[in-house]
Amino acid sequence: MSVDLDPLARAAADGDREAFGLLVERVYDRVFAYAVRVTGSCVEAEDLAQDICAALPVKLRGWRGEGALTTWLYRIVVNAARDRFRRQAVRTKAAEGWGDWEQGRLAMLAEEAVRRDWLTEAMAGLSVELRETLALVLDGVSHAEAGAVLGVSEGTVSWRISEAKKRLRAVKDAEAGEVR
């Protein structure tokens, strides 16, 4: 970059669009090249250079011209890269935590599906009366309500639930014995 950038920067800061266009044209390659070295990635550097150039009109208003424009631009690139790295670190940390949570949630859902499938299959071996009664109670229906739906007493519903549990426990114990 040559010394003649200072007048362009001042004119661009004052709103001269043509001066801003010439300034960006003259500094973009240098900003990009430095951003590549700072980030280690052409893709990141391209994003960073574009972000910096898009924000340059506002930033130029804060440039006091005390030092070289190039030094000021390098400082902007360094600060922008640091901000980007911080944001990425926060996102990565959040994503890792989310990933752990999501894996736990998926494992829990898989376990529930296994239990639900087992129960559905085991219930198929029960008599129709026990299966209907158990299905109602598993759906959150009270024993009294289940009795009303099935046309039996609340006591009969309680006995059927007890009997269904006994038979399901026997199935589970038999399966556990097979696994051992």
mmCIF file with all atom_site columns, N, CA and C in Angstrom, residues 73-117:
data_model
loop_
_atom_site.group_PDB
_atom_site.id
_atom_site.type_symbol
_atom_site.label_atom_id
_atom_site.label_alt_id
_atom_site.label_comp_id
_atom_site.label_asym_id
_atom_site.label_entity_id
_atom_site.label_seq_id
_atom_site.pdbx_PDB_ins_code
_atom_site.Cartn_x
_atom_site.Cartn_y
_atom_site.Cartn_z
_atom_site.occupancy
_atom_site.B_iso_or_equiv
_atom_site.pdbx_formal_charge
_atom_site.auth_seq_id
_atom_site.auth_comp_id
_atom_site.auth_asym_id
_atom_site.auth_atom_id
_atom_site.pdbx_PDB_model_num
ATOM 1   N N  . LEU A 1 73  ? -5.517  -0.807  9.513  1.00 0.00 ? 73  LEU A N  1
ATOM 2   C CA . LEU A 1 73  ? -6.246  -1.901  8.872  1.00 0.00 ? 73  LEU A CA 1
ATOM 3   C C  . LEU A 1 73  ? -5.802  -3.262  9.425  1.00 0.00 ? 73  LEU A C  1
ATOM 4   N N  . TYR A 1 74  ? -4.499  -3.429  9.633  1.00 0.00 ? 74  TYR A N  1
ATOM 5   C CA . TYR A 1 74  ? -4.014  -4.699  10.203 1.00 0.00 ? 74  TYR A CA 1
ATOM 6   C C  . TYR A 1 74  ? -4.634  -4.929  11.586 1.00 0.00 ? 74  TYR A C  1
ATOM 7   N N  . ARG A 1 75  ? -4.726  -3.874  12.359 1.00 0.00 ? 75  ARG A N  1
ATOM 8   C CA . ARG A 1 75  ? -5.319  -3.987  13.693 1.00 0.00 ? 75  ARG A CA 1
ATOM 9   C C  . ARG A 1 75  ? -6.787  -4.407  13.591 1.00 0.00 ? 75  ARG A C  1
ATOM 10  N N  . ILE A 1 76  ? -7.492  -3.861  12.601 1.00 0.00 ? 76  ILE A N  1
ATOM 11  C CA . ILE A 1 76  ? -8.888  -4.232  12.388 1.00 0.00 ? 76  ILE A CA 1
ATOM 12  C C  . ILE A 1 76  ? -8.990  -5.722  12.028 1.00 0.00 ? 76  ILE A C  1
ATOM 13  N N  . VAL A 1 77  ? -8.086  -6.194  11.155 1.00 0.00 ? 77  VAL A N  1
ATOM 14  C CA . VAL A 1 77  ? -8.100  -7.610  10.763 1.00 0.00 ? 77  VAL A CA 1
ATOM 15  C C  . VAL A 1 77  ? -7.835  -8.497  11.979 1.00 0.00 ? 77  VAL A C  1
ATOM 16  N N  . VAL A 1 78  ? -6.839  -8.143  12.774 1.00 0.00 ? 78  VAL A N  1
ATOM 17  C CA . VAL A 1 78  ? -6.514  -8.934  13.966 1.00 0.00 ? 78  VAL A CA 1
ATOM 18  C C  . VAL A 1 78  ? -7.707  -8.977  14.918 1.00 0.00 ? 78  VAL A C  1
ATOM 19  N N  . ASN A 1 79  ? -8.294  -7.822  15.182 1.00 0.00 ? 79  ASN A N  1
ATOM 20  C CA . ASN A 1 79  ? -9.437  -7.785  16.096 1.00 0.00 ? 79  ASN A CA 1
ATOM 21  C C  . ASN A 1 79  ? -10.635 -8.563  15.554 1.00 0.00 ? 79  ASN A C  1
ATOM 22  N N  . ALA A 1 80  ? -10.891 -8.422  14.263 1.00 0.00 ? 80  ALA A N  1
ATOM 23  C CA . ALA A 1 80  ? -12.009 -9.150  13.649 1.00 0.00 ? 80  ALA A CA 1
ATOM 24  C C  . ALA A 1 80  ? -11.764 -10.659 13.709 1.00 0.00 ? 80  ALA A C  1
ATOM 25  N N  . ALA A 1 81  ? -10.523 -11.080 13.456 1.00 0.00 ? 81  ALA A N  1
ATOM 26  C CA . ALA A 1 81  ? -10.197 -12.508 13.524 1.00 0.00 ? 81  ALA A CA 1
ATOM 27  C C  . ALA A 1 81  ? -10.354 -13.025 14.952 1.00 0.00 ? 81  ALA A C  1
ATOM 28  N N  . ARG A 1 82  ? -9.882  -12.251 15.922 1.00 0.00 ? 82  ARG A N  1
ATOM 29  C CA . ARG A 1 82  ? -10.039 -12.659 17.320 1.00 0.00 ? 82  ARG A CA 1
ATOM 30  C C  . ARG A 1 82  ? -11.510 -12.793 17.695 1.00 0.00 ? 82  ARG A C  1
ATOM 31  N N  . ASP A 1 83  ? -12.320 -11.829 17.270 1.00 0.00 ? 83  ASP A N  1
ATOM 32  C CA . ASP A 1 83  ? -13.756 -11.904 17.544 1.00 0.00 ? 83  ASP A CA 1
ATOM 33  C C  . ASP A 1 83  ? -14.373 -13.151 16.917 1.00 0.00 ? 83  ASP A C  1
ATOM 34  N N  . ARG A 1 84  ? -13.970 -13.428 15.701 1.00 0.00 ? 84  ARG A N  1
ATOM 35  C CA . ARG A 1 84  ? -14.496 -14.604 14.992 1.00 0.00 ? 84  ARG A CA 1
ATOM 36  C C  . ARG A 1 84  ? -14.089 -15.885 15.716 1.00 0.00 ? 84  ARG A C  1
ATOM 37  N N  . PHE A 1 85  ? -12.827 -15.983 16.148 1.00 0.00 ? 85  PHE A N  1
ATOM 38  C CA . PHE A 1 85  ? -12.354 -17.172 16.867 1.00 0.00 ? 85  PHE A CA 1
ATOM 39  C C  . PHE A 1 85  ? -13.123 -17.346 18.179 1.00 0.00 ? 85  PHE A C  1
ATOM 40  N N  . ARG A 1 86  ? -13.367 -16.226 18.876 1.00 0.00 ? 86  ARG A N  1
ATOM 41  C CA . ARG A 1 86  ? -14.127 -16.303 20.142 1.00 0.00 ? 86  ARG A CA 1
ATOM 42  C C  . ARG A 1 86  ? -15.547 -16.806 19.888 1.00 0.00 ? 86  ARG A C  1
ATOM 43  N N  . ARG A 1 87  ? -16.195 -16.258 18.875 1.00 0.00 ? 87  ARG A N  1
ATOM 44  C CA . ARG A 1 87  ? -17.565 -16.697 18.554 1.00 0.00 ? 87  ARG A CA 1
ATOM 45  C C  . ARG A 1 87  ? -17.589 -18.173 18.176 1.00 0.00 ? 87  ARG A C  1
ATOM 46  N N  . GLN A 1 88  ? -16.595 -18.604 17.386 1.00 0.00 ? 88  GLN A N  1
ATOM 47  C CA . GLN A 1 88  ? -16.538 -20.015 16.991 1.00 0.00 ? 88  GLN A CA 1
ATOM 48  C C  . GLN A 1 88  ? -16.310 -20.910 18.209 1.00 0.00 ? 88  GLN A C  1
ATOM 49  N N  . ALA A 1 89  ? -15.459 -20.463 19.132 1.00 0.00 ? 89  ALA A N  1
ATOM 50  C CA . ALA A 1 89  ? -15.199 -21.258 20.329 1.00 0.00 ? 89  ALA A CA 1
ATOM 51  C C  . ALA A 1 89  ? -16.467 -21.399 21.166 1.00 0.00 ? 89  ALA A C  1
ATOM 52  N N  . VAL A 1 90  ? -17.215 -20.315 21.280 1.00 0.00 ? 90  VAL A N  1
ATOM 53  C CA . VAL A 1 90  ? -18.470 -20.364 22.041 1.00 0.00 ? 90  VAL A CA 1
ATOM 54  C C  . VAL A 1 90  ? -19.463 -21.290 21.340 1.00 0.00 ? 90  VAL A C  1
ATOM 55  N N  . ARG A 1 91  ? -19.584 -21.159 20.008 1.00 0.00 ? 91  ARG A N  1
ATOM 56  C CA . ARG A 1 91  ? -20.503 -22.027 19.260 1.00 0.00 ? 91  ARG A CA 1
ATOM 57  C C  . ARG A 1 91  ? -20.093 -23.492 19.362 1.00 0.00 ? 91  ARG A C  1
ATOM 58  N N  . THR A 1 92  ? -18.789 -23.751 19.265 1.00 0.00 ? 92  THR A N  1
ATOM 59  C CA . THR A 1 92  ? -18.297 -25.128 19.351 1.00 0.00 ? 92  THR A CA 1
ATOM 60  C C  . THR A 1 92  ? -18.597 -25.712 20.717 1.00 0.00 ? 92  THR A C  1
ATOM 61  N N  . LYS A 1 93  ? -18.336 -24.925 21.753 1.00 0.00 ? 93  LYS A N  1
ATOM 62  C CA . LYS A 1 93  ? -18.598 -25.412 23.108 1.00 0.00 ? 93  LYS A CA 1
ATOM 63  C C  . LYS A 1 93  ? -20.092 -25.675 23.296 1.00 0.00 ? 93  LYS A C  1
ATOM 64  N N  . ALA A 1 94  ? -20.914 -24.774 22.802 1.00 0.00 ? 94  ALA A N  1
ATOM 65  C CA . ALA A 1 94  ? -22.366 -24.958 22.912 1.00 0.00 ? 94  ALA A CA 1
ATOM 66  C C  . ALA A 1 94  ? -22.811 -26.172 22.106 1.00 0.00 ? 94  ALA A C  1
ATOM 67  N N  . ALA A 1 95  ? -22.241 -26.340 20.918 1.00 0.00 ? 95  ALA A N  1
ATOM 68  C CA . ALA A 1 95  ? -22.619 -27.479 20.075 1.00 0.00 ? 95  ALA A CA 1
ATOM 69  C C  . ALA A 1 95  ? -22.188 -28.787 20.712 1.00 0.00 ? 95  ALA A C  1
ATOM 70  N N  . GLU A 1 96  ? -21.009 -28.800 21.345 1.00 0.00 ? 96  GLU A N  1
ATOM 71  C CA . GLU A 1 96  ? -20.559 -30.015 22.014 1.00 0.00 ? 96  GLU A CA 1
ATOM 72  C C  . GLU A 1 96  ? -21.521 -30.375 23.134 1.00 0.00 ? 96  GLU A C  1
ATOM 73  N N  . GLY A 1 97  ? -21.903 -29.392 23.924 1.00 0.00 ? 97  GLY A N  1
ATOM 74  C CA . GLY A 1 97  ? -22.856 -29.645 25.006 1.00 0.00 ? 97  GLY A CA 1
ATOM 75  C C  . GLY A 1 97  ? -24.184 -30.097 24.453 1.00 0.00 ? 97  GLY A C  1
ATOM 76  N N  . TRP A 1 98  ? -24.615 -29.468 23.378 1.00 0.00 ? 98  TRP A N  1
ATOM 77  C CA . TRP A 1 98  ? -25.872 -29.833 22.748 1.00 0.00 ? 98  TRP A CA 1
ATOM 78  C C  . TRP A 1 98  ? -25.766 -31.249 22.203 1.00 0.00 ? 98  TRP A C  1
ATOM 79  N N  . GLY A 1 99  ? -24.622 -31.561 21.614 1.00 0.00 ? 99  GLY A N  1
ATOM 80  C CA . GLY A 1 99  ? -24.421 -32.902 21.066 1.00 0.00 ? 99  GLY A CA 1
ATOM 81  C C  . GLY A 1 99  ? -24.515 -33.959 22.152 1.00 0.00 ? 99  GLY A C  1
ATOM 82  N N  . ASP A 1 100 ? -23.899 -33.701 23.311 1.00 0.00 ? 100 ASP A N  1
ATOM 83  C CA . ASP A 1 100 ? -23.984 -34.639 24.431 1.00 0.00 ? 100 ASP A CA 1
ATOM 84  C C  . ASP A 1 100 ? -25.424 -34.794 24.876 1.00 0.00 ? 100 ASP A C  1
ATOM 85  N N  . TRP A 1 101 ? -26.123 -33.671 24.994 1.00 0.00 ? 101 TRP A N  1
ATOM 86  C CA . TRP A 1 101 ? -27.516 -33.705 25.421 1.00 0.00 ? 101 TRP A CA 1
ATOM 87  C C  . TRP A 1 101 ? -28.343 -34.484 24.409 1.00 0.00 ? 101 TRP A C  1
ATOM 88  N N  . GLU A 1 102 ? -28.117 -34.196 23.129 1.00 0.00 ? 102 GLU A N  1
ATOM 89  C CA . GLU A 1 102 ? -28.882 -34.851 22.070 1.00 0.00 ? 102 GLU A CA 1
ATOM 90  C C  . GLU A 1 102 ? -28.594 -36.346 22.046 1.00 0.00 ? 102 GLU A C  1
ATOM 91  N N  . GLN A 1 103 ? -27.341 -36.741 22.231 1.00 0.00 ? 103 GLN A N  1
ATOM 92  C CA . GLN A 1 103 ? -27.016 -38.166 22.267 1.00 0.00 ? 103 GLN A CA 1
ATOM 93  C C  . GLN A 1 103 ? -27.712 -38.841 23.440 1.00 0.00 ? 103 GLN A C  1
ATOM 94  N N  . GLY A 1 104 ? -27.729 -38.180 24.589 1.00 0.00 ? 104 GLY A N  1
ATOM 95  C CA . GLY A 1 104 ? -28.420 -38.718 25.758 1.00 0.00 ? 104 GLY A CA 1
ATOM 96  C C  . GLY A 1 104 ? -29.911 -38.847 25.494 1.00 0.00 ? 104 GLY A C  1
ATOM 97  N N  . ARG A 1 105 ? -30.474 -37.830 24.874 1.00 0.00 ? 105 ARG A N  1
ATOM 98  C CA . ARG A 1 105 ? -31.904 -37.845 24.561 1.00 0.00 ? 105 ARG A CA 1
ATOM 99  C C  . ARG A 1 105 ? -32.233 -38.970 23.587 1.00 0.00 ? 105 ARG A C  1
ATOM 100 N N  . LEU A 1 106 ? -31.405 -39.139 22.564 1.00 0.00 ? 106 LEU A N  1
ATOM 101 C CA . LEU A 1 106 ? -31.645 -40.209 21.589 1.00 0.00 ? 106 LEU A CA 1
ATOM 102 C C  . LEU A 1 106 ? -31.494 -41.586 22.227 1.00 0.00 ? 106 LEU A C  1
ATOM 103 N N  . ALA A 1 107 ? -30.522 -41.733 23.127 1.00 0.00 ? 107 ALA A N  1
ATOM 104 C CA . ALA A 1 107 ? -30.351 -43.010 23.826 1.00 0.00 ? 107 ALA A CA 1
ATOM 105 C C  . ALA A 1 107 ? -31.571 -43.314 24.684 1.00 0.00 ? 107 ALA A C  1
ATOM 106 N N  . MET A 1 108 ? -32.075 -42.282 25.367 1.00 0.00 ? 108 MET A N  1
ATOM 107 C CA . MET A 1 108 ? -33.258 -42.459 26.201 1.00 0.00 ? 108 MET A CA 1
ATOM 108 C C  . MET A 1 108 ? -34.472 -42.849 25.339 1.00 0.00 ? 108 MET A C  1
ATOM 109 N N  . LEU A 1 109 ? -34.626 -42.187 24.205 1.00 0.00 ? 109 LEU A N  1
ATOM 110 C CA . LEU A 1 109 ? -35.738 -42.523 23.304 1.00 0.00 ? 109 LEU A CA 1
ATOM 111 C C  . LEU A 1 109 ? -35.613 -43.953 22.785 1.00 0.00 ? 109 LEU A C  1
ATOM 112 N N  . ALA A 1 110 ? -34.386 -44.367 22.480 1.00 0.00 ? 110 ALA A N  1
ATOM 113 C CA . ALA A 1 110 ? -34.172 -45.729 21.995 1.00 0.00 ? 110 ALA A CA 1
ATOM 114 C C  . ALA A 1 110 ? -34.519 -46.747 23.079 1.00 0.00 ? 110 ALA A C  1
ATOM 115 N N  . GLU A 1 111 ? -34.124 -46.456 24.315 1.00 0.00 ? 111 GLU A N  1
ATOM 116 C CA . GLU A 1 111 ? -34.457 -47.358 25.427 1.00 0.00 ? 111 GLU A CA 1
ATOM 117 C C  . GLU A 1 111 ? -35.970 -47.431 25.622 1.00 0.00 ? 111 GLU A C  1
ATOM 118 N N  . GLU A 1 112 ? -36.622 -46.278 25.551 1.00 0.00 ? 112 GLU A N  1
ATOM 119 C CA . GLU A 1 112 ? -38.082 -46.265 25.690 1.00 0.00 ? 112 GLU A CA 1
ATOM 120 C C  . GLU A 1 112 ? -38.741 -47.066 24.570 1.00 0.00 ? 112 GLU A C  1
ATOM 121 N N  . ALA A 1 113 ? -38.216 -46.954 23.368 1.00 0.00 ? 113 ALA A N  1
ATOM 122 C CA . ALA A 1 113 ? -38.782 -47.695 22.229 1.00 0.00 ? 113 ALA A CA 1
ATOM 123 C C  . ALA A 1 113 ? -38.610 -49.196 22.438 1.00 0.00 ? 113 ALA A C  1
ATOM 124 N N  . VAL A 1 114 ? -37.453 -49.605 22.962 1.00 0.00 ? 114 VAL A N  1
ATOM 125 C CA . VAL A 1 114 ? -37.220 -51.028 23.231 1.00 0.00 ? 114 VAL A CA 1
ATOM 126 C C  . VAL A 1 114 ? -38.209 -51.521 24.277 1.00 0.00 ? 114 VAL A C  1
ATOM 127 N N  . ARG A 1 115 ? -38.367 -50.735 25.358 1.00 0.00 ? 115 ARG A N  1
ATOM 128 C CA . ARG A 1 115 ? -39.324 -51.127 26.413 1.00 0.00 ? 115 ARG A CA 1
ATOM 129 C C  . ARG A 1 115 ? -40.754 -51.170 25.879 1.00 0.00 ? 115 ARG A C  1
ATOM 130 N N  . ARG A 1 116 ? -41.122 -50.173 25.074 1.00 0.00 ? 116 ARG A N  1
ATOM 131 C CA . ARG A 1 116 ? -42.474 -50.116 24.518 1.00 0.00 ? 116 ARG A CA 1
ATOM 132 C C  . ARG A 1 116 ? -42.717 -51.304 23.587 1.00 0.00 ? 116 ARG A C  1
ATOM 133 N N  . ASP A 1 117 ? -41.716 -51.610 22.741 1.00 0.00 ? 117 ASP A N  1
ATOM 134 C CA . ASP A 1 117 ? -41.852 -52.750 21.830 1.00 0.00 ? 117 ASP A CA 1
ATOM 135 C C  . ASP A 1 117 ? -41.955 -54.059 22.608 1.00 0.00 ? 117 ASP A C  1
#
